[in-house]
Coordinates of C-alpha atoms (C1' of nucleotides) in Angstrom, one line a residue:
Chain A
M1 CA 70.5 86.1 130.4
A2 CA 70.4 89.1 132.7
E3 CA 68.9 92.4 131.8
T4 CA 70.4 93.9 128.6
R5 CA 72.9 96.6 129.4
W6 CA 71.6 99.1 126.7
L7 CA 73.8 102.0 125.7
D8 CA 73.0 105.3 127.3
D9 CA 72.7 108.5 125.3
E10 CA 76.4 109.4 125.6
E11 CA 77.5 105.9 124.6
Q12 CA 75.1 105.8 121.8
H13 CA 76.4 109.1 120.5
A14 CA 80.1 108.0 120.9
W15 CA 79.4 104.7 119.1
R16 CA 77.7 106.4 116.2
S17 CA 80.3 109.1 115.8
Y18 CA 83.0 106.5 115.9
L19 CA 81.4 104.3 113.3
R20 CA 80.6 107.2 111.1
M21 CA 84.1 108.5 111.2
N22 CA 85.5 105.1 110.2
K23 CA 83.2 104.8 107.2
L24 CA 83.5 108.3 105.9
L25 CA 87.3 108.5 106.5
E26 CA 87.9 105.3 104.6
A27 CA 85.6 106.3 101.8
A28 CA 87.4 109.6 101.5
L29 CA 90.8 108.0 101.4
A30 CA 89.6 105.5 98.9
R31 CA 88.1 108.2 96.7
E32 CA 91.3 110.4 96.7
L33 CA 93.6 107.4 96.1
Q34 CA 91.5 106.3 93.2
A35 CA 91.4 109.8 91.8
D36 CA 95.1 110.4 92.2
S37 CA 96.4 107.0 91.2
Q38 CA 93.8 104.6 89.9
L39 CA 94.5 102.4 92.9
S40 CA 92.1 101.0 95.4
L41 CA 93.1 100.8 99.1
P42 CA 93.6 97.1 98.9
D43 CA 95.8 97.6 95.8
F44 CA 97.8 100.1 97.8
E45 CA 98.3 97.8 100.7
V46 CA 99.5 95.0 98.6
L47 CA 101.9 97.1 96.8
V48 CA 103.3 98.7 100.0
H49 CA 104.0 95.3 101.5
L50 CA 105.5 93.9 98.3
T51 CA 107.8 96.8 97.6
D52 CA 108.9 96.8 101.2
V53 CA 111.0 93.7 100.5
P54 CA 114.2 93.1 98.4
D55 CA 113.3 92.3 94.7
A56 CA 109.7 93.2 95.4
R57 CA 108.7 89.6 95.2
L58 CA 107.1 87.4 97.9
R59 CA 105.6 84.0 98.3
V60 CA 101.8 84.3 98.3
S61 CA 101.7 82.9 101.9
A62 CA 104.4 85.3 103.1
L63 CA 102.5 88.2 101.6
A64 CA 99.3 87.0 103.2
R65 CA 101.0 86.8 106.6
S66 CA 102.6 90.2 106.2
L67 CA 99.2 91.7 105.3
Q68 CA 97.3 89.6 107.8
W69 CA 94.9 88.6 105.1
E70 CA 93.5 85.2 104.5
K71 CA 94.9 83.4 101.5
S72 CA 91.7 83.3 99.6
R73 CA 91.2 87.0 99.8
L74 CA 94.8 87.6 98.6
S75 CA 94.4 85.1 95.8
H76 CA 91.4 87.0 94.4
Q77 CA 93.1 90.3 94.9
I78 CA 96.3 89.1 93.1
A79 CA 94.1 87.9 90.2
R80 CA 92.5 91.3 89.8
M81 CA 95.8 93.1 90.1
A82 CA 97.5 90.8 87.6
R83 CA 94.7 91.4 85.2
R84 CA 95.6 95.1 85.4
G85 CA 99.3 94.5 85.1
L86 CA 100.3 95.7 88.5
V87 CA 101.8 92.4 89.6
T88 CA 102.5 89.0 88.1
R89 CA 102.5 85.5 89.4
E90 CA 105.6 83.3 89.1
E91 CA 106.1 79.7 89.7
C92 CA 108.3 78.6 92.6
P93 CA 111.1 76.3 91.7
D94 CA 111.7 75.1 95.2
D95 CA 108.1 74.1 95.9
G96 CA 105.8 72.9 93.2
R97 CA 102.7 74.1 95.0
G98 CA 104.0 77.6 95.7
A99 CA 104.0 80.8 93.8
F100 CA 105.6 84.2 93.9
V101 CA 103.9 87.5 93.5
V102 CA 106.1 90.1 91.8
V103 CA 105.6 93.8 91.3
T104 CA 105.8 94.9 87.7
P105 CA 107.4 98.1 86.5
D106 CA 103.8 99.5 86.2
G107 CA 103.1 98.5 89.7
R108 CA 106.2 100.1 91.0
R109 CA 105.4 103.3 89.2
A110 CA 101.9 103.3 90.5
I111 CA 102.9 102.9 94.2
E112 CA 105.6 105.5 93.9
E113 CA 103.2 108.0 92.5
A114 CA 100.4 107.1 94.8
A115 CA 102.2 107.1 98.2
P116 CA 103.0 110.8 98.7
P117 CA 99.5 112.2 98.0
H118 CA 97.9 109.4 100.0
V119 CA 100.0 110.2 103.0
E120 CA 99.2 113.8 102.6
T121 CA 95.5 113.0 102.6
V122 CA 95.9 110.9 105.7
R123 CA 97.5 113.9 107.3
Q124 CA 95.0 116.4 106.2
L125 CA 92.0 114.4 107.1
F126 CA 93.3 112.8 110.3
F127 CA 96.5 113.8 111.9
D128 CA 96.2 117.5 111.2
V129 CA 93.0 117.7 113.4
L130 CA 94.5 115.6 116.3
T131 CA 96.8 116.7 119.0
D132 CA 99.7 114.6 120.2
D133 CA 97.6 113.6 123.2
D134 CA 94.8 112.5 120.9
V135 CA 97.1 110.3 118.9
K136 CA 98.5 108.7 122.1
A137 CA 95.1 108.2 123.6
L138 CA 93.8 106.7 120.4
T139 CA 96.7 104.3 120.1
V140 CA 96.3 103.1 123.7
L141 CA 92.6 102.7 123.3
S142 CA 93.0 100.8 120.0
E143 CA 95.4 98.4 121.6
R144 CA 93.2 97.8 124.6
V145 CA 90.3 96.9 122.2
L146 CA 92.7 94.7 120.1
D147 CA 93.8 92.9 123.3
R148 CA 90.2 92.3 124.2
L149 CA 89.4 91.0 120.7
D150 CA 92.4 88.7 121.1
T151 CA 91.3 87.1 124.4
H152 CA 87.7 87.1 123.3
T153 CA 88.3 85.0 120.1
P154 CA 91.4 82.9 119.9
Chain B
M1 CA 104.3 119.8 95.5
A2 CA 106.4 120.3 98.6
E3 CA 108.3 117.5 100.4
T4 CA 106.0 114.7 101.5
R5 CA 105.2 114.9 105.2
W6 CA 105.7 111.1 105.9
L7 CA 104.4 109.6 109.1
D8 CA 106.9 109.2 111.8
D9 CA 107.1 105.9 113.8
E10 CA 104.6 106.9 116.4
E11 CA 102.1 108.1 113.8
Q12 CA 102.6 105.0 111.8
H13 CA 101.9 102.9 114.8
A14 CA 98.8 104.9 115.8
W15 CA 97.5 104.7 112.2
R16 CA 98.0 100.9 112.0
S17 CA 96.5 100.2 115.4
Y18 CA 93.5 102.3 114.6
L19 CA 92.9 100.7 111.2
R20 CA 93.4 97.2 112.7
M21 CA 91.0 97.9 115.5
N22 CA 88.3 99.0 113.1
K23 CA 88.6 96.0 110.9
L24 CA 88.8 93.4 113.6
L25 CA 86.1 95.0 115.7
E26 CA 83.7 95.2 112.8
A27 CA 84.5 91.6 111.8
A28 CA 84.0 90.3 115.3
L29 CA 80.6 92.1 115.6
A30 CA 79.5 90.8 112.3
R31 CA 80.5 87.3 113.2
E32 CA 78.7 87.3 116.5
L33 CA 75.6 88.9 115.1
Q34 CA 75.5 86.3 112.3
A35 CA 76.0 83.5 114.8
D36 CA 73.4 84.7 117.2
S37 CA 70.7 85.9 114.8
Q38 CA 71.5 85.1 111.1
L39 CA 71.6 88.8 110.5
S40 CA 74.4 90.8 108.8
L41 CA 75.3 94.2 110.2
P42 CA 73.6 95.9 107.2
D43 CA 70.5 93.9 107.9
F44 CA 70.6 94.9 111.5
E45 CA 70.9 98.6 110.6
V46 CA 68.0 98.5 108.3
L47 CA 65.8 96.8 110.8
V48 CA 66.8 99.2 113.6
H49 CA 65.8 102.2 111.5
L50 CA 62.6 100.6 110.2
T51 CA 61.3 99.5 113.6
D52 CA 62.1 102.9 115.1
V53 CA 59.1 104.3 113.4
P54 CA 55.3 103.8 113.8
D55 CA 54.0 100.9 111.7
A56 CA 57.6 99.8 110.9
R57 CA 57.1 101.1 107.3
L58 CA 59.0 103.8 105.5
R59 CA 59.3 105.2 102.0
V60 CA 62.5 104.0 100.5
S61 CA 63.9 107.5 100.2
A62 CA 63.1 108.3 103.8
L63 CA 64.8 105.1 105.0
A64 CA 67.8 106.0 102.8
R65 CA 68.0 109.4 104.4
S66 CA 67.6 108.0 107.9
L67 CA 70.5 105.5 107.3
Q68 CA 72.5 108.0 105.3
W69 CA 72.8 105.4 102.6
E70 CA 72.6 106.0 98.9
K71 CA 69.4 104.8 97.3
S72 CA 71.1 102.3 95.1
R73 CA 72.8 100.6 98.0
L74 CA 69.5 100.5 99.9
S75 CA 67.7 99.1 96.9
H76 CA 70.0 96.2 96.6
Q77 CA 69.9 95.6 100.3
I78 CA 66.1 95.6 100.4
A79 CA 66.1 93.2 97.5
R80 CA 68.3 90.7 99.4
M81 CA 66.3 91.2 102.6
A82 CA 63.0 90.7 100.8
R83 CA 64.3 87.5 99.3
R84 CA 64.9 86.2 102.9
G85 CA 61.5 87.4 104.1
L86 CA 62.7 90.1 106.5
V87 CA 60.9 93.0 104.8
T88 CA 58.5 93.5 101.9
R89 CA 58.1 96.2 99.3
E90 CA 54.7 97.8 99.0
E91 CA 53.4 100.2 96.4
C92 CA 52.7 103.8 97.3
P93 CA 49.2 104.9 96.4
D94 CA 50.1 108.7 96.7
D95 CA 53.0 108.5 94.3
G96 CA 53.1 106.0 91.5
R97 CA 56.9 106.0 91.5
G98 CA 57.3 105.5 95.2
A99 CA 57.5 102.4 97.4
F100 CA 57.3 101.5 101.0
V101 CA 59.5 99.1 102.8
V102 CA 57.7 97.2 105.6
V103 CA 59.1 94.9 108.3
T104 CA 57.5 91.5 108.2
P105 CA 56.8 89.5 111.4
D106 CA 59.9 87.5 110.8
G107 CA 61.9 90.7 110.5
R108 CA 60.5 92.0 113.7
R109 CA 61.2 88.7 115.5
A110 CA 64.8 88.8 114.1
I111 CA 65.6 92.3 115.3
E112 CA 64.1 91.7 118.7
E113 CA 66.2 88.6 119.2
A114 CA 69.3 90.1 117.7
A115 CA 69.5 93.4 119.6
P116 CA 70.3 92.4 123.2
P117 CA 73.2 90.1 122.4
H118 CA 74.5 92.5 119.9
V119 CA 74.6 95.4 122.4
E120 CA 76.2 93.1 124.9
T121 CA 78.9 92.3 122.4
V122 CA 79.5 96.0 121.7
R123 CA 79.9 96.4 125.5
Q124 CA 82.2 93.5 126.0
L125 CA 84.5 94.3 123.1
F126 CA 84.4 98.1 123.3
F127 CA 82.9 100.0 126.1
D128 CA 84.0 97.6 128.8
V129 CA 87.7 98.3 128.1
L130 CA 87.3 102.1 127.8
T131 CA 87.1 104.6 130.6
D132 CA 84.6 107.5 130.5
D133 CA 87.4 109.8 129.6
D134 CA 88.3 107.5 126.7
V135 CA 84.8 107.6 125.4
K136 CA 84.6 111.3 125.7
A137 CA 88.0 111.7 124.0
L138 CA 87.0 109.4 121.2
T139 CA 83.7 111.2 120.6
V140 CA 85.4 114.6 120.4
L141 CA 88.1 113.2 118.1
S142 CA 85.6 111.6 115.8
E143 CA 83.7 114.7 115.5
R144 CA 86.7 116.7 114.7
V145 CA 87.6 114.3 111.9
L146 CA 84.0 114.3 110.7
D147 CA 84.0 118.1 110.6
R148 CA 87.2 118.0 108.6
L149 CA 85.7 115.5 106.2
D150 CA 82.7 117.8 105.8
T151 CA 84.7 120.9 104.9
H152 CA 87.1 118.9 102.8
T153 CA 84.5 117.4 100.5
P154 CA 81.1 119.2 100.3
Chain C
dG1 C1' 109.1 54.1 98.6
dC2 C1' 104.3 54.3 99.7
dG3 C1' 100.0 56.0 101.5
dG4 C1' 97.8 59.3 104.3
dA5 C1' 97.9 63.8 106.4
dA6 C1' 99.3 68.6 106.1
dT7 C1' 100.3 72.7 103.2
dA8 C1' 100.0 76.2 99.1
dG9 C1' 97.1 78.1 96.4
dT10 C1' 92.9 78.6 93.3
dT11 C1' 88.1 78.6 92.4
dG12 C1' 83.0 79.3 92.7
dA13 C1' 79.1 81.0 95.0
dC14 C1' 77.4 84.4 97.3
dA15 C1' 76.9 89.1 100.2
dC16 C1' 78.0 93.8 100.0
dG17 C1' 79.0 98.6 97.7
dT18 C1' 79.6 101.9 94.0
dC19 C1' 78.8 103.8 89.7
dA20 C1' 76.3 104.5 85.5
dT21 C1' 72.1 103.8 83.3
dC22 C1' 67.4 103.3 82.7
dC23 C1' 62.4 103.9 83.4
dA24 C1' 58.1 105.5 85.0
dG25 C1' 55.5 108.7 87.0
dA26 C1' 55.2 113.6 88.8
dC27 C1' 55.9 118.6 88.0
dG28 C1' 56.2 123.0 85.8
dC29 C1' 55.6 126.2 82.4
dG30 C1' 54.1 127.9 78.0
Chain D
dC1 C1' 46.8 120.5 77.3
dG2 C1' 51.7 119.1 75.9
dC3 C1' 56.4 118.7 76.4
dG4 C1' 60.7 118.9 78.8
dT5 C1' 62.7 118.1 83.1
dC6 C1' 63.2 116.3 87.6
dT7 C1' 62.7 112.6 91.0
dG8 C1' 62.0 107.8 93.1
dG9 C1' 63.6 103.8 92.5
dA10 C1' 65.4 99.5 90.1
dT11 C1' 69.0 97.2 87.5
dG12 C1' 73.5 95.5 85.7
dA13 C1' 78.3 95.4 85.8
dC14 C1' 82.1 95.2 88.4
dG15 C1' 85.4 95.4 92.7
dT16 C1' 85.8 93.5 97.1
dG17 C1' 85.4 90.0 101.0
dT18 C1' 84.1 85.4 103.1
dC19 C1' 83.3 80.6 103.2
dA20 C1' 83.6 76.0 101.5
dA21 C1' 85.3 72.9 98.3
dC22 C1' 88.9 71.5 95.3
dT23 C1' 93.7 70.4 93.3
dA24 C1' 98.3 69.6 93.5
dT25 C1' 102.4 69.0 96.0
dT26 C1' 105.2 68.0 99.9
dC27 C1' 106.0 65.7 104.2
dC28 C1' 106.1 62.0 107.4
dG29 C1' 106.0 57.6 109.5
dC30 C1' 106.3 53.0 108.6

DNA sequence: GCGGAATAGTTGACACGTCATCCAGACGCG
DNA sequence: CGCGTCTGGATGACGTGTCAACTATTCCGC
């Protein structure tokens, strides 16, 4: 292995700022969402994807694909959400192994109440302090990193 | 409450790309670190801060400040790391309530082996695909968001 | 149609984080 | 000194995430 290419001061600073922004931004969004709607960010994501579809019902595997989550994670999440009455599981007549996840009326009410203030928070904490150029630059940058991640690990 | 200021397509896309980059980048870094060194990212952070100081020993509260972690989180983390022999707790003679966290020889070996490949991964997955201007822009952008977070929640 | 491989989903163990609570020792003030 | 309060830190419960193992069904080739 060649000499380690350590980070210089500027890189170090960039890296720390970026990591810190991620953590604190996510924490703030989670806190607000919880306070406004008793939902966690994972709850919110699941409900968004579920209600995005006719009947608000999806096969577990389809929902997992749509969220890009692994099935085990989703299974645990569904279990917790079902316990709180946000979704229910239903058997799948076509495939004895399969299952549907369905949004309950409570779940629908929750997401409809949660979405507007959540988007507003995202705006206030993020988009409102960025210029259009910032947003473009960040998008491009993110996609370059994502490409790299893709080629790096298949 | 006024009309919700929903995200337009470009904002939506930016937001998703950014979130996805965060998640996948962190996951990739964690995976590589684990594979190379049997350390988690939290382990790594704790060891970096501890070994950054003479004697590699710190009061729990000082370490918490340095990491900007809450004391409870740190306490749990120390417990897990102590169980694996990376650090030990020591009583504080000056203050009967207090405790020191000390890096063990195993812990020191672990961080010294872990650091170079970890930095290399950060380079390969992140800095190598960014221009200097990207890095500057990201730093400024992160700091603006952090400022906003600061004023938003004291 | 039967036996083995692939698929759908659940479960259990464990790491990590947060919150609320608890406890012991230090501190401050009469 | 004595008592209330503040502080350093640990703990337990719970939500979240990963990994590995398991179950039950379907699929496929003969």
